[in-house]
Coordinates of C-alpha atoms in Angstrom, one line a residue:
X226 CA 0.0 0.0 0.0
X227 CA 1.4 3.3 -0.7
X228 CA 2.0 5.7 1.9
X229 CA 0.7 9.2 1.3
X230 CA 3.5 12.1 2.5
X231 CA 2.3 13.3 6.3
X232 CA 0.5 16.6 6.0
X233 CA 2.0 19.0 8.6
X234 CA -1.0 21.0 10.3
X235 CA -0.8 24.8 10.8
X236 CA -0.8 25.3 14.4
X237 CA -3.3 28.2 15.9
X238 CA -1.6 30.7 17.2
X239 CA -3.2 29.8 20.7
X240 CA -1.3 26.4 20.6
X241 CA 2.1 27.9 20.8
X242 CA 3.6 27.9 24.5
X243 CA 2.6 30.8 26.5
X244 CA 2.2 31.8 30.1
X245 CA -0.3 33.9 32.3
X246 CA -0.2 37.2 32.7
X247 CA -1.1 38.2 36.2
X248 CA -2.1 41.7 37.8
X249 CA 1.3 43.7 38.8
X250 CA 0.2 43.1 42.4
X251 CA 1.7 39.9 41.9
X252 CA 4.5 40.1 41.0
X253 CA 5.7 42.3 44.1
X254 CA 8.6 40.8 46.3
X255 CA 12.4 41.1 46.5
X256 CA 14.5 41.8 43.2
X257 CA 16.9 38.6 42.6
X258 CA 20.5 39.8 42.5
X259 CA 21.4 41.7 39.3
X260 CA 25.4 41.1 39.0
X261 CA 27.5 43.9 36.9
X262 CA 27.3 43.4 33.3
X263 CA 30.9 42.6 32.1
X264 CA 32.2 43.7 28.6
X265 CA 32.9 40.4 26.7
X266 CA 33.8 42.7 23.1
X267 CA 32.1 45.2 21.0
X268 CA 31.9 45.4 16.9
X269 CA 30.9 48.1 14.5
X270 CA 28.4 47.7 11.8
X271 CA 28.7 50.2 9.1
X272 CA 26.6 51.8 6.5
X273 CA 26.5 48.9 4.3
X274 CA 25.9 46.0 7.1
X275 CA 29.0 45.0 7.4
X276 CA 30.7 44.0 10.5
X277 CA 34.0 45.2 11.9
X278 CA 35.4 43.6 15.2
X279 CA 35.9 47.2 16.0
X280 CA 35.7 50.5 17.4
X281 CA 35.1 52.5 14.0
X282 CA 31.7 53.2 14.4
X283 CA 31.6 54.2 18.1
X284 CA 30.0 57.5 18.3
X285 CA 31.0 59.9 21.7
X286 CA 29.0 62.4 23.5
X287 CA 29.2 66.2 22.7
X288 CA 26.3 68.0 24.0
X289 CA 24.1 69.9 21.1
X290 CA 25.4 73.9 20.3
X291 CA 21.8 75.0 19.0
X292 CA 19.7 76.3 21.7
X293 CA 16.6 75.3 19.8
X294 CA 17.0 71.7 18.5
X295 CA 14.9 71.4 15.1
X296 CA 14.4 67.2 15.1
X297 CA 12.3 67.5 11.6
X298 CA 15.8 68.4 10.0
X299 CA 17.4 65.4 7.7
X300 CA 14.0 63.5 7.7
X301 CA 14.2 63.6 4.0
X302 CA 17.2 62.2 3.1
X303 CA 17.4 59.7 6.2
X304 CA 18.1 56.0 5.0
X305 CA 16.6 53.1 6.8
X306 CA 18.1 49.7 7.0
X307 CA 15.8 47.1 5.3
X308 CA 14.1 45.6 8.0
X309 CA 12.5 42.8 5.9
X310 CA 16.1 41.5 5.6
X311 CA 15.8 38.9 8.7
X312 CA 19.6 39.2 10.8
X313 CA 17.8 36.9 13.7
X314 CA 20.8 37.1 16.2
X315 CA 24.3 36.7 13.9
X316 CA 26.0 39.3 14.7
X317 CA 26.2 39.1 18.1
X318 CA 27.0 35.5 17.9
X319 CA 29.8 36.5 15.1
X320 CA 31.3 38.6 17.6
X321 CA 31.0 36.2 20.5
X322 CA 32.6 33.2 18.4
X323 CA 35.0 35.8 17.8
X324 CA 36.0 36.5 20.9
X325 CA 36.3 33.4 22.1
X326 CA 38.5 32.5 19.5
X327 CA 41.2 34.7 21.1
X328 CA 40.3 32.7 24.5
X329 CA 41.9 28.8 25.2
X330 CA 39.7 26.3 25.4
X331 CA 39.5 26.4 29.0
X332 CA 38.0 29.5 29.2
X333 CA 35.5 30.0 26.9
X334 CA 32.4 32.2 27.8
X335 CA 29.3 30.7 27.8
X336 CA 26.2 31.6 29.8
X337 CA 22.3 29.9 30.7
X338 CA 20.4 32.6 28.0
X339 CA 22.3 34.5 25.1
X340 CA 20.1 37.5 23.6
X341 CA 19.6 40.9 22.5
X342 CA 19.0 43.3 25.6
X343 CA 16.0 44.6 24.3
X344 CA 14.2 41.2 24.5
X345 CA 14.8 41.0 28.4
X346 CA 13.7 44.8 28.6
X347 CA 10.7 43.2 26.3
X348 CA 10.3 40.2 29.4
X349 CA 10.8 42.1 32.2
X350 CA 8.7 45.1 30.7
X351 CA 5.5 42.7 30.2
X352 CA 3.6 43.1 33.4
X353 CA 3.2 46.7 32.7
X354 CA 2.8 46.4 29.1
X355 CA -0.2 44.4 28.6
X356 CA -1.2 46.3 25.3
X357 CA 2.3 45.1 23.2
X358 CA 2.0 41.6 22.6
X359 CA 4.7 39.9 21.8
X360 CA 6.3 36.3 20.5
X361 CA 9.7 34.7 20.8
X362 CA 11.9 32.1 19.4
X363 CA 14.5 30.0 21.8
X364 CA 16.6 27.2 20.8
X365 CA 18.2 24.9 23.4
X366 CA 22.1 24.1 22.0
X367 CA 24.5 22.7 24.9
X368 CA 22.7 23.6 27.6
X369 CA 22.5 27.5 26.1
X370 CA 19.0 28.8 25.1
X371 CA 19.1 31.2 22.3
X372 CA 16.4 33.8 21.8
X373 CA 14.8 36.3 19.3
X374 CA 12.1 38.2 18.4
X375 CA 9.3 36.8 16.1
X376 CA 7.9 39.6 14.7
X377 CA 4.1 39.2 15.0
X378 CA 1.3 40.2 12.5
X379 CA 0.1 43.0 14.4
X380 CA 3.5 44.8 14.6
X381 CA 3.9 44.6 11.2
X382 CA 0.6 45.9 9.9
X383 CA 1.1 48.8 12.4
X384 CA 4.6 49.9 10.9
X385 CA 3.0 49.2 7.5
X386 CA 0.1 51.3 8.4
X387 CA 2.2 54.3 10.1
X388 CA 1.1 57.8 9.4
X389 CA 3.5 60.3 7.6
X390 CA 3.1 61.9 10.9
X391 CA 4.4 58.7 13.0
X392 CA 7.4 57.9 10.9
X393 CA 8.7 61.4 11.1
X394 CA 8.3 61.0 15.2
X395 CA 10.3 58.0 15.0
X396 CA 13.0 60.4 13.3
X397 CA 13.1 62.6 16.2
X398 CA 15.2 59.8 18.0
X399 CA 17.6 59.1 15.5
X400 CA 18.0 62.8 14.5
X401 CA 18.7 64.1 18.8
X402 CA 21.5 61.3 18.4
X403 CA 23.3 62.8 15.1
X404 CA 23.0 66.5 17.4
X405 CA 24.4 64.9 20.6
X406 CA 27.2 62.7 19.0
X407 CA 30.5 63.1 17.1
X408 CA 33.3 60.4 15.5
X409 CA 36.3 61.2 17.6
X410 CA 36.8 61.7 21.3
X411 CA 35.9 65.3 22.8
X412 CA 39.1 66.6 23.8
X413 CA 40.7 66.0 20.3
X414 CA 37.4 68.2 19.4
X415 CA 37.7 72.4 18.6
X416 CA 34.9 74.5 18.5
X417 CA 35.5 75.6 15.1
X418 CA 35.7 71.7 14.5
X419 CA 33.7 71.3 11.0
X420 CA 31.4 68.0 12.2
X421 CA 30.2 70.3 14.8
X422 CA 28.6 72.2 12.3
X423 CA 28.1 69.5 9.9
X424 CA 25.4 68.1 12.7
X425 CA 23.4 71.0 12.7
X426 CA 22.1 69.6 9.3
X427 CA 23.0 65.9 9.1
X428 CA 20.3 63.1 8.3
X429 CA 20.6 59.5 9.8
X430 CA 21.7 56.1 8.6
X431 CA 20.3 53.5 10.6
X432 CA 22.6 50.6 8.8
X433 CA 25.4 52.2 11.4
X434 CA 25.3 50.7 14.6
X435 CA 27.7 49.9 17.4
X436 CA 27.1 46.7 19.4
X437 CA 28.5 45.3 22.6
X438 CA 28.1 42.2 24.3
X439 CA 28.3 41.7 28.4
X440 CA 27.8 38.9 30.1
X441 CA 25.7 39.4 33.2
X442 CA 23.6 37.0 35.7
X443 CA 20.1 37.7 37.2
X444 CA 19.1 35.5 40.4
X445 CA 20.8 31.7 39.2
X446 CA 20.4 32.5 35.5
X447 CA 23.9 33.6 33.7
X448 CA 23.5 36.2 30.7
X449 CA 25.5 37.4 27.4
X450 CA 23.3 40.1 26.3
X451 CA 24.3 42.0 22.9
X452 CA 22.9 46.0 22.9
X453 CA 23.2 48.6 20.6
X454 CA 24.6 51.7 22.2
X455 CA 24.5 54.9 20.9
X456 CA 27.6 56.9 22.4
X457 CA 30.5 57.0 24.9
X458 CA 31.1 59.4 28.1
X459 CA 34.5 60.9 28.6
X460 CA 36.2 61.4 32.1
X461 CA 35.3 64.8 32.9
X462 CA 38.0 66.7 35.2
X463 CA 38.0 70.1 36.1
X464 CA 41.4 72.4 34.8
X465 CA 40.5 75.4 36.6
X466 CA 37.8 77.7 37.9
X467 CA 37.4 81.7 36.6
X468 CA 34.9 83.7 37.7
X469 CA 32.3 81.0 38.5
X470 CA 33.1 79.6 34.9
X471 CA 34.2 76.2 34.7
X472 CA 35.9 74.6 32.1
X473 CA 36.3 71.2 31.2
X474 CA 37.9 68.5 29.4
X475 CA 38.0 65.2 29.0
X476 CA 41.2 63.0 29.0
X477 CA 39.3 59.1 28.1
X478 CA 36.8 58.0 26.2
X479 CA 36.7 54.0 27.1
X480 CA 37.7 52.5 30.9
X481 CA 39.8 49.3 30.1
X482 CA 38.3 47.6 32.7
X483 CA 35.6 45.2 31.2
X484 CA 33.6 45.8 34.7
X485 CA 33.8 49.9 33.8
X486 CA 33.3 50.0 30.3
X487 CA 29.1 49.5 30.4
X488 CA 29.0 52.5 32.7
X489 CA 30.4 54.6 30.4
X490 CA 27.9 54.3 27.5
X491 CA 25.2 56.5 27.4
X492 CA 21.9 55.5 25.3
X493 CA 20.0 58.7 24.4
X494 CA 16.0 59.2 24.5
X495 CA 13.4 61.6 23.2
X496 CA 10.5 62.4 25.4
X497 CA 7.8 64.4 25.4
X498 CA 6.2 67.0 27.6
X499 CA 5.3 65.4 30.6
X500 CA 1.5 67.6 30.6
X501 CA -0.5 65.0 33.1
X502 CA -0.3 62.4 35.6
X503 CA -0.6 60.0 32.7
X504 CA 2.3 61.2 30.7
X505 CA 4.3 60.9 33.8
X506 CA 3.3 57.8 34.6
X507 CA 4.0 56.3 31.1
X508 CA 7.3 58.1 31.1
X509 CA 8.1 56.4 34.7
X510 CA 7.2 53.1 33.4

């Protein structure tokens, strides 16, 4: 008798693992011990997607020289990365095979979860935001679970059905960054420095990014989290004092010390007017 090829049933969405979401009353108690995130290694990814194991595209703080910051400025010429490209997780695990190439076999890092640090926001953000559904992928390999976002149906028609009006808020972001930033450490900076003014009218590229990877642990679970981060502090130290005028400089840009180095990056964020106890309470959360 011939045997007919097994038809593979499409599973409801309902069928996929899941897990109950309680009321935030709940989940009230102690906070399991968060240990300091340690800097495993950090990459570039430039305007064409490529990866450098890197510093190149590290961007550094410089606070903004207009007094009234148009964010509308650039919008037309911006360029997006093509998000319908899927990268899933491979550059950070590139640039953690990559490190531990450098390492004997001895000492390898490993860790319980390996992820991008906005899915744990994502997880640890659910209780309190009950409106942003969300689903993941997670693979077991030697005793490591890998994770990702599945982007679900309802995210996508929402960025497909985004308002001139909403795209061009989702600019503001990336446009405060190109006014706060600069490509080479402060103190090698002038203020007749031609990026400086070059800001005032620059667009964005959102192909650019530079990534880190630390490895953390929350309560008994051990973490290698990969983050985007959009600039560097400097040291700042005082040179002298004039008139109730201080002036500044800054002598670093990265600690060596792997247990330093997250502290110094800075991630930058738009806001809006806090105007009620709802705005405030939204911006809190």
């Amino acid at each position: 008798m011939d045997q007919q090829p097994h038809q593979h049933k499409k599973r409801r969405i309902d069928a996929y693992p899941s897990f109950r979401l309680n009321h935030t009353d709940s989940y009230q108690g102690s906070f399991p011990v968060y240990k300091q995130p340690q800097e495993i290694t950090s990459y570039s990814i430039d305007h064409e997607r490529r990866v450098w194991f890197d510093n190149r595209e590290m961007k550094y703080y410089y606070p903004p020289t207009l007094d009234k910051k148009d964010l509308n400025v650039g919008y037309d010429k911006m360029i997006q990365r093509d998000e319908s490209i899927p990268e899933h997780i491979d550059t950070l695990l590139d640039a953690l095979t990559n490190a531990n190439a450098k390492q004997p076999d001895d000492n390898q890092t490993t860790a319980d979860i390996v992820t991008w640090r906005g899915i744990m926001t994502k997880l640890l953000c659910t209780p309190y935001s009950r409106k942003e559904p969300w689903e993941l992928r997670a693979t077991k390999y030697n005793g490591t679970i890998y994770m990702e976002e599945q982007v679900t149906e309802k995210k996508k028609n929402s960025e497909n059905q985004a308002s001139d009006r909403q795209k061009l808020m989702s600019y503001w972001g990336y446009r405060f960054e190109t006014l706060c930033t600069v490509t080479k450490p402060p103190h090698e900076m002038t203020k007749q420095d031609a990026e400086l003014q070059e800001r005032l009218t620059a667009s964005a590229n959102t192909n650019i990014q530079y990534c880190i990877l630390v490895k953390t642990k929350l309560g008994n679970n051990s973490i290698i989290m990969g983050a985007e981060v959009d600039c560097c502090r400097g040291i700042i130290v005082i040179q002298n004092i004039k008139e109730m005028c201080i002036e500044c400089s800054v002598i670093d840009v990265k600690p060596k010390d792997p247990l330093q180095q997250p502290s110094n990056y800075i991630e930058l964020k738009t806001s809006r007017v806090i105007e009620s106890e709802r705005n405030q309470y939204s911006f809190d959360r």
